[in-house]
PDB file of C-alpha atoms in Angstrom:
ATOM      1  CA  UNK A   1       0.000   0.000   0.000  1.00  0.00           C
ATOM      2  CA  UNK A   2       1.683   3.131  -1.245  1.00  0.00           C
ATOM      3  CA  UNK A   3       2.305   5.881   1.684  1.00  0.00           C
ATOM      4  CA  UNK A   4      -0.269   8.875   2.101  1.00  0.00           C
ATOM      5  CA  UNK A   5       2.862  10.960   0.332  1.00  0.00           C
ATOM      6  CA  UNK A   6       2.337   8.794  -2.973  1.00  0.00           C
ATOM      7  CA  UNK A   7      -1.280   9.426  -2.481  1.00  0.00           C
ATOM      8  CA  UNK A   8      -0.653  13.204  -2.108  1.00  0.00           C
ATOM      9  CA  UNK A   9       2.081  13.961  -4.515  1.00  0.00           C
ATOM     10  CA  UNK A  10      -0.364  12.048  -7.683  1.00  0.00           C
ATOM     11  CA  UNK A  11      -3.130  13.487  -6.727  1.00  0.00           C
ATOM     12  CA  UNK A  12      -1.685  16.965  -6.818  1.00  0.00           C
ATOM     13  CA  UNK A  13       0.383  16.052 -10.593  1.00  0.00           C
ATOM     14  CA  UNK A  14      -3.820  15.047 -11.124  1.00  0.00           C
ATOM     15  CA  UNK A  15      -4.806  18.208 -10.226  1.00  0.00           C
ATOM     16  CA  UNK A  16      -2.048  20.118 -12.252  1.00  0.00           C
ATOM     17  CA  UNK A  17      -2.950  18.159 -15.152  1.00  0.00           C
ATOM     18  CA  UNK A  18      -6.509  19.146 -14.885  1.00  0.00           C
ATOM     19  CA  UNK A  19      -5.189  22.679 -14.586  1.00  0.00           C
ATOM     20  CA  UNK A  20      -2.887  22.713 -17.864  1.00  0.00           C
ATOM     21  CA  UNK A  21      -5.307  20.903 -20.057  1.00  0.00           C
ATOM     22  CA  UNK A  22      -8.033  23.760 -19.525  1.00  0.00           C
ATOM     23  CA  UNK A  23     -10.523  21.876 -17.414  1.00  0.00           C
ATOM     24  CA  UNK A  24     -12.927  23.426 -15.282  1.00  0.00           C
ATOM     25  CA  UNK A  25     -12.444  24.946 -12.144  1.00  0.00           C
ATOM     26  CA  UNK A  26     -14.677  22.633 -10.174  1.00  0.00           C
ATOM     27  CA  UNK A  27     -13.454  19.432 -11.407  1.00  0.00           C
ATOM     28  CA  UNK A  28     -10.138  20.768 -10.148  1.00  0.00           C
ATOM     29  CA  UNK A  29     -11.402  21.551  -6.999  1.00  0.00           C
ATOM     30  CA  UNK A  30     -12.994  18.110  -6.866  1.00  0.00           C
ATOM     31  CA  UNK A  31      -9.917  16.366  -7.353  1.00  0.00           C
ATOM     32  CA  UNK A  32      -7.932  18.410  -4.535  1.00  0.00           C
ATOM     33  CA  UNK A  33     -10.767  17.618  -2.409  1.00  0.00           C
ATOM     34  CA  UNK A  34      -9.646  14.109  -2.906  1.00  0.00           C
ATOM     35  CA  UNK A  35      -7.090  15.209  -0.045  1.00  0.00           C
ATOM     36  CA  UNK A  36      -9.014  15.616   2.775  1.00  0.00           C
ATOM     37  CA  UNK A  37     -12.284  13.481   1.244  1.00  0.00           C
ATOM     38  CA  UNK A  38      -9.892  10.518   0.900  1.00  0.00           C
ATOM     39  CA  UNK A  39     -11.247   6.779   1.035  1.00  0.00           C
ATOM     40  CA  UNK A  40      -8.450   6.539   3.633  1.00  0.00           C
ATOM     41  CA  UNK A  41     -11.648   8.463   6.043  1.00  0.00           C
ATOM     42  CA  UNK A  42     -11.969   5.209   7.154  1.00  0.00           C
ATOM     43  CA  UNK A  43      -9.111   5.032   9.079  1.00  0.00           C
ATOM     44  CA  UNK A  44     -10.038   5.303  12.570  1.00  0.00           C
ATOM     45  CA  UNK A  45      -6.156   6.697  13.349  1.00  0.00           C
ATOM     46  CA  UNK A  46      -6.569   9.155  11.489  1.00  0.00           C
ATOM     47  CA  UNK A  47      -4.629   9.682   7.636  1.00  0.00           C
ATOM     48  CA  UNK A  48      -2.338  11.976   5.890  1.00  0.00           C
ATOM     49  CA  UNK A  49      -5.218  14.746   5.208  1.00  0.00           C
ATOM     50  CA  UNK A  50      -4.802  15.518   8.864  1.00  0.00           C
ATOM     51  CA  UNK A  51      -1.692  16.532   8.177  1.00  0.00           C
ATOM     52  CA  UNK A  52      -2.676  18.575   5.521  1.00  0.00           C
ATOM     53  CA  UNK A  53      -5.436  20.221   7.163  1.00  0.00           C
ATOM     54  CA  UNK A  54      -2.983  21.179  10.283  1.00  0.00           C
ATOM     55  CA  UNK A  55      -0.814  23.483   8.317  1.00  0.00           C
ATOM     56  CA  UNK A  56      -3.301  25.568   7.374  1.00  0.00           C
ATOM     57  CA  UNK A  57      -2.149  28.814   9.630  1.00  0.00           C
ATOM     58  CA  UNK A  58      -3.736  29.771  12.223  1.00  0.00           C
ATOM     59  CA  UNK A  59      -6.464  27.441  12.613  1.00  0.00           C
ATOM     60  CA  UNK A  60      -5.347  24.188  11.170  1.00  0.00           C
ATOM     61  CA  UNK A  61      -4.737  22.359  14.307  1.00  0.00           C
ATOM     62  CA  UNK A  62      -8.466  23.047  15.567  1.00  0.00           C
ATOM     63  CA  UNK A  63      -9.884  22.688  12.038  1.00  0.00           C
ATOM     64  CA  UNK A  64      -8.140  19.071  11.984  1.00  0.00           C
ATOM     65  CA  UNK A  65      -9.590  18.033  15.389  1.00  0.00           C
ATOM     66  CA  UNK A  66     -13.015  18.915  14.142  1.00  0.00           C
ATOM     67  CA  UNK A  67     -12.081  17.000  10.883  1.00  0.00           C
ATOM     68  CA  UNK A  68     -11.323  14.208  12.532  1.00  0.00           C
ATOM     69  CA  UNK A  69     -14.370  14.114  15.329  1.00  0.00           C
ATOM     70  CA  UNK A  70     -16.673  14.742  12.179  1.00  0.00           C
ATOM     71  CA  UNK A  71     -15.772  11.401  10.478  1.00  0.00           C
ATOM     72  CA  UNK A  72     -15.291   9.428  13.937  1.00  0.00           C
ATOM     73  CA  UNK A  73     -18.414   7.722  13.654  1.00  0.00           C
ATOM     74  CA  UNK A  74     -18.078   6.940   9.853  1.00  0.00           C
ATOM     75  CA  UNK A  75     -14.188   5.922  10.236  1.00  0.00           C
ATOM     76  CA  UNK A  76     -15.498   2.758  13.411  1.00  0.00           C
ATOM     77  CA  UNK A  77     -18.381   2.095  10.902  1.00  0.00           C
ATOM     78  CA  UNK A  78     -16.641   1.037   7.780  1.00  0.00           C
ATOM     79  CA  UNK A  79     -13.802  -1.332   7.909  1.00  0.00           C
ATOM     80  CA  UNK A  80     -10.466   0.180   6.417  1.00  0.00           C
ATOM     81  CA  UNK A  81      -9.950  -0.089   2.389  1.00  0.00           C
ATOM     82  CA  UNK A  82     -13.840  -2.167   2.349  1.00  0.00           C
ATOM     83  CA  UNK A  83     -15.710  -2.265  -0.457  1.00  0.00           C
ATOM     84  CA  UNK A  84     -18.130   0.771   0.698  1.00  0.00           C
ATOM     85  CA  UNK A  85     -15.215   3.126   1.362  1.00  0.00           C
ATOM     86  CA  UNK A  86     -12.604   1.945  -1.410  1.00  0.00           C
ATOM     87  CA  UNK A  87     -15.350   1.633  -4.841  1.00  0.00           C
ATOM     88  CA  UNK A  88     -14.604   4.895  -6.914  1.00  0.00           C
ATOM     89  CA  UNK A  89     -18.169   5.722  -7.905  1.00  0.00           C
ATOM     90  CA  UNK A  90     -19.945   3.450  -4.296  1.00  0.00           C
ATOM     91  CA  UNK A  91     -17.498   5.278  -1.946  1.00  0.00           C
ATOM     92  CA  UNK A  92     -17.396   8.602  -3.446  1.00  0.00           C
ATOM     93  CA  UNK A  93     -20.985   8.713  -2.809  1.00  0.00           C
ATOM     94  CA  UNK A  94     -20.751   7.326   0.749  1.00  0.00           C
ATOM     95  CA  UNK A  95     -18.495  10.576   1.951  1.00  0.00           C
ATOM     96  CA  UNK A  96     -20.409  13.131  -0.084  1.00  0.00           C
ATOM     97  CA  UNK A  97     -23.508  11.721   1.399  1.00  0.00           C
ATOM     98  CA  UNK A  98     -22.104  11.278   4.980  1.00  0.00           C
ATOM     99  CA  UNK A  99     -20.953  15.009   4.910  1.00  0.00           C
ATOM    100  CA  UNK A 100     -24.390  16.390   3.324  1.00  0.00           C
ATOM    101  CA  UNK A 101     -26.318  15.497   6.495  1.00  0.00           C
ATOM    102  CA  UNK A 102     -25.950  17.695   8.641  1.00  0.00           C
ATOM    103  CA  UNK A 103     -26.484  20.305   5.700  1.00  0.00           C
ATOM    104  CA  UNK A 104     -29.319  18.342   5.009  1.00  0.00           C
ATOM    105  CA  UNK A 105     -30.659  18.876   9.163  1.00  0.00           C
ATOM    106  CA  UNK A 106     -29.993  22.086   8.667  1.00  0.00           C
ATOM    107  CA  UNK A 107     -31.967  23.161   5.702  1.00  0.00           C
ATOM    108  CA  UNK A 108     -35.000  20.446   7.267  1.00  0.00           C
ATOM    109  CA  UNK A 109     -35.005  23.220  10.252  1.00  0.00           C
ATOM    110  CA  UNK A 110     -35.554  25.861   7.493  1.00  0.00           C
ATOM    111  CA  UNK A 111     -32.489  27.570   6.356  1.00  0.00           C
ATOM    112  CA  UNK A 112     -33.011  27.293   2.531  1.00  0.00           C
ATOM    113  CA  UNK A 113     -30.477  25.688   0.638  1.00  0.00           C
ATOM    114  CA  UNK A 114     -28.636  25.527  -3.090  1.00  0.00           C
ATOM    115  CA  UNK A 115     -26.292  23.160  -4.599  1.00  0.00           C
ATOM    116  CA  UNK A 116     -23.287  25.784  -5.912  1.00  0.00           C
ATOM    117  CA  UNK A 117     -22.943  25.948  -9.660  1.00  0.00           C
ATOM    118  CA  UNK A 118     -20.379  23.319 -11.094  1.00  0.00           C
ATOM    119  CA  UNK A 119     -21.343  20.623  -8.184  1.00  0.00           C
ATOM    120  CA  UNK A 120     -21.361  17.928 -10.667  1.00  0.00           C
ATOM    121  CA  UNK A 121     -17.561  18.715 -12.197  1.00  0.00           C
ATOM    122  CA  UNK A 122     -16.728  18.807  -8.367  1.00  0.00           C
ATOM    123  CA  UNK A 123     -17.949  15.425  -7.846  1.00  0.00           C
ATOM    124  CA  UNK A 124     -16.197  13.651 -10.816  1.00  0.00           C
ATOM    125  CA  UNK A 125     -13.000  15.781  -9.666  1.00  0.00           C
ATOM    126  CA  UNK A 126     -13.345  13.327  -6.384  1.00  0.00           C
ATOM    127  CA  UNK A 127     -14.186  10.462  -7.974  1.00  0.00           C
ATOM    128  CA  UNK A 128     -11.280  10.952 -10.466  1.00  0.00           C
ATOM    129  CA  UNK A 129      -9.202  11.333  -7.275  1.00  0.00           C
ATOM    130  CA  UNK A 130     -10.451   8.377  -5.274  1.00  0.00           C
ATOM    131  CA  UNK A 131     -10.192   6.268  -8.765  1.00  0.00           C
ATOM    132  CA  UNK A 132      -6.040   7.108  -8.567  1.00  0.00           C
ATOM    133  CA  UNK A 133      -6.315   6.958  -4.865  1.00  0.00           C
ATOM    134  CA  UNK A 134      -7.278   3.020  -5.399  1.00  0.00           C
ATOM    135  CA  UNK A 135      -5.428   2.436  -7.970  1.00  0.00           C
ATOM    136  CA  UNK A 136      -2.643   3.099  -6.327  1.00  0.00           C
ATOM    137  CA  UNK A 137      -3.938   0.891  -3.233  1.00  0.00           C
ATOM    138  CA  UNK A 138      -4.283  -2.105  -5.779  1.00  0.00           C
ATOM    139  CA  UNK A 139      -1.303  -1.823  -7.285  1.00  0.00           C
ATOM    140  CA  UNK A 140       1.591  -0.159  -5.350  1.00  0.00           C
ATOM    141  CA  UNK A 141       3.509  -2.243  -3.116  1.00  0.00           C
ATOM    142  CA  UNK A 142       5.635  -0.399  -0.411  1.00  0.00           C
ATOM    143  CA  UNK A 143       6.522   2.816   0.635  1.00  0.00           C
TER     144      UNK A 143
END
């Protein structure tokens, strides 16, 4: 299983290449999501997004914390690198839909809501990223 380094550094070349070819913003966005969205949410330890989230100034130890006590319950419910967290399209969907409920409880208590223009690009940015993110899984050995 590659390290969460390999996992950062392709997703990132990913991103640039989305970038340089002239793709859309959002589907950028959705594959540097892909960082902190990882499949590796499963991972009741915790996983390199963390990290990443932590060196955001100012507030990125806090922001972490609340990262991580978010997907708590969703990291001791699905078994690491299973077939619901670790399917590009299955899993993808899993972690949107886990982090759209409490927007969901929100907008049931009345605060009106709208999906942001370009949602859809966003969403096949992630699942481009979680498709590399097991890819790599399947078929790099080591560090």
């Amino acid at each position: 299983m590659p390290s969460g380094r390999i996992h950062t550094v392709t997703t990132l070349a990913l991103a640039v290449g989305s970038i340089t070819s002239g793709q859309d913003t959002a589907l950028t966005v959705g594959i540097l999501s892909g960082l902190i969205l990882s499949p590796d949410l499963d991972v009741d330890g915790g996983f390199v997004g963390m990290a990443h989230l932590r060196r955001i100034p100012l507030v990125g130890s806090v922001l972490s914390k609340c990262w991580q006590w978010f997907w708590t319950p969703y990291a001791l419910a699905v078994p690491h690198r299973s077939h619901i967290s670790h399917s590009v399209f299955f899993g993808t969907c899993a972690r949107v839909g886990y982090l759209v409920i409490p927007l969901l409880a929100i907008n049931f208590m009345g605060v009106p809501m709208k999906l942001p223009t370009g949602t859809g690009l966003w969403f096949a940015g992630l699942c481009l990223a979680d498709a590399l993110h097991i890819f790599l899984d399947n078929t790099v050995r080591g560090k």
